[in-house]
Amino acid sequence: MISFYPGPSRVYDQVPKYVKDAHAAGILSMNHRSPEFIAMMKRTVALLKQKLSIPKNYTILFTSSATECWEVVAQSWITNKSFHLYNGAFGQKWYDYTRKLKPGATALPFGRETVLNPGQFVFEGTENVICITQNETSNGTQVSNELIRTIRAGNPQHIIAVDVTSSLAGIKLDFSAADIWLASVQKCFGLPAGLGIMICSPGAVERARAIDNRQFYNSAVVMIDMIGKWQTSCTPNVMGIYLLMRVMEKVKPINAIHKITASRYKNWMKMLDKQPTLRHLIRNEAVRSLTVLPLEADEKTISKIKKSAKANGFLLGDGYGDLKPTTLRIANFPALTDREVQALTKFLAKA
Ligand SMILES: *Cc1c(COP(=O)(O)O)cnc(C)c1O
């Protein structure tokens, strides 16, 4: 079965070998204060920065999931208000979690066909946090780098946090345009779940230090202090970090990966344009995600395609929430091979 599920998703073919290597090299019982661990951490961070074009002066923190990163943002960076720009289920969940911890959380929902106009929002006060879901996995829409840059330019005094769980390592992101970039590895990284990543600008680090909330084991300042020694505040997912290091050694730089993602996206759209029963859920091309494609049809067709896809060896993603009966989602993630993508394209063209 080839998984086109948009998370947890197909892992790179080399992962089973890397797991074996990890066992053989003693990684599975490695002490997380040992020099070997420190060396692995240094290399992993260096490779992430190199392959994903992350500025050298950014700090990378490790958590266990993207959801945990949402909580860390709320606990460590939000002192008063947060503004949540979202058009789908993941952005809304981020807002819902934050609201429970911080009553100043403000929802700024927008339509899934809407190109955001940053001028229409007033982000009050100073030193608040603006939360943006860059790639909304539930409905296959995205917010552009350009828009995030515009929001940055208009709000230099606020911290901008961006959820890139289903786009980091799949498309090129402009890290200079925001302060906190959060994700987990079971989507575009092609890795098993259980590791979250938070990429922090010098401004985010400075703000966390000024707030200095040290209440939690995963308070940002505590994690920042620990990563300064190439360590973590608890025993981390050592195998997850090792697998991340191995995958980062192997993958092409993000510019090359972006080109592949974009060109495959174009091919998916070419097929869909000619496909009589299926269409892209989102009509506005300007807001379509490059990494998650939601396909729409009537209920009967969707259920038929899902069933026959399974019989043909393809696992497709269910539609999310309300969209479940009339949509399905396919991942356009880098770990999928050209052959697999071509095979599903052929299958869907005739579905
Ligand atoms: C999958 C996903 C999450 C949740 O990730 P976890 O690692 O399960 O916490 C959050 N945000 C977006 C946009 C996602 O796609």
CSV table of N, CA and C and ligand atoms in Angstrom, one decimal, residues 65-68 70 90 133 135-137 163 165-166 184 186-187, ligand 1:
chain,number,residue,atom,x,y,z
A,65,SER,N,5.8,17.2,19.4
A,65,SER,CA,4.8,17.3,18.3
A,65,SER,C,4.6,18.8,18.0
A,66,ALA,N,3.9,19.1,16.9
A,66,ALA,CA,3.5,20.4,16.6
A,66,ALA,C,2.5,21.0,17.7
A,67,THR,N,1.6,20.1,18.1
A,67,THR,CA,0.7,20.5,19.2
A,67,THR,C,1.4,21.0,20.4
A,68,GLU,N,2.4,20.3,20.8
A,68,GLU,CA,3.2,20.8,21.9
A,68,GLU,C,3.8,22.2,21.6
A,70,TRP,N,2.5,24.5,19.9
A,70,TRP,CA,1.4,25.5,20.1
A,70,TRP,C,1.3,25.9,21.6
A,90,PHE,N,-7.0,23.1,11.6
A,90,PHE,CA,-5.7,23.2,12.4
A,90,PHE,C,-5.5,24.5,13.0
A,133,THR,N,-1.4,30.0,10.4
A,133,THR,CA,-1.2,28.6,9.9
A,133,THR,C,-0.9,28.8,8.4
A,135,ASN,N,0.3,26.5,6.1
A,135,ASN,CA,-0.3,25.5,5.2
A,135,ASN,C,-1.4,24.8,6.0
A,136,GLU,N,-2.7,25.1,5.6
A,136,GLU,CA,-3.8,24.5,6.3
A,136,GLU,C,-4.1,23.1,5.8
A,137,THR,N,-3.7,22.1,6.5
A,137,THR,CA,-3.7,20.7,6.0
A,137,THR,C,-5.2,20.2,5.8
A,163,ASP,N,2.7,28.2,11.8
A,163,ASP,CA,2.5,26.7,11.8
A,163,ASP,C,2.8,26.2,10.4
A,165,THR,N,3.6,22.9,9.7
A,165,THR,CA,3.7,21.4,9.9
A,165,THR,C,3.6,20.6,8.6
A,166,SER,N,2.8,21.0,7.7
A,166,SER,CA,2.6,20.2,6.5
A,166,SER,C,3.3,20.9,5.3
A,184,SER,N,6.1,19.4,12.8
A,184,SER,CA,6.5,18.0,13.2
A,184,SER,C,7.0,17.2,12.0
A,186,GLN,N,6.3,14.1,10.7
A,186,GLN,CA,5.5,13.0,10.0
A,186,GLN,C,4.8,13.5,8.8
A,187,LYS,N,5.2,14.7,8.3
A,187,LYS,CA,4.6,15.1,7.1
A,187,LYS,C,5.6,15.3,6.0
B,1,LIG,C1,-0.6,17.7,11.5
B,1,LIG,C2,-0.7,19.1,11.9
B,1,LIG,C3,-0.6,19.5,13.2
B,1,LIG,C4,-0.5,18.6,14.4
B,1,LIG,O1,0.7,17.9,14.4
B,1,LIG,P1,1.1,17.0,15.6
B,1,LIG,O2,2.5,16.6,15.3
B,1,LIG,O3,0.2,15.8,15.5
B,1,LIG,O4,0.9,17.7,16.8
B,1,LIG,C5,-0.6,20.9,13.5
B,1,LIG,N1,-0.8,21.8,12.5
B,1,LIG,C6,-0.9,21.4,11.2
B,1,LIG,C7,-1.0,22.5,10.1
B,1,LIG,C8,-0.8,20.1,10.9
B,1,LIG,O5,-0.9,19.7,9.6
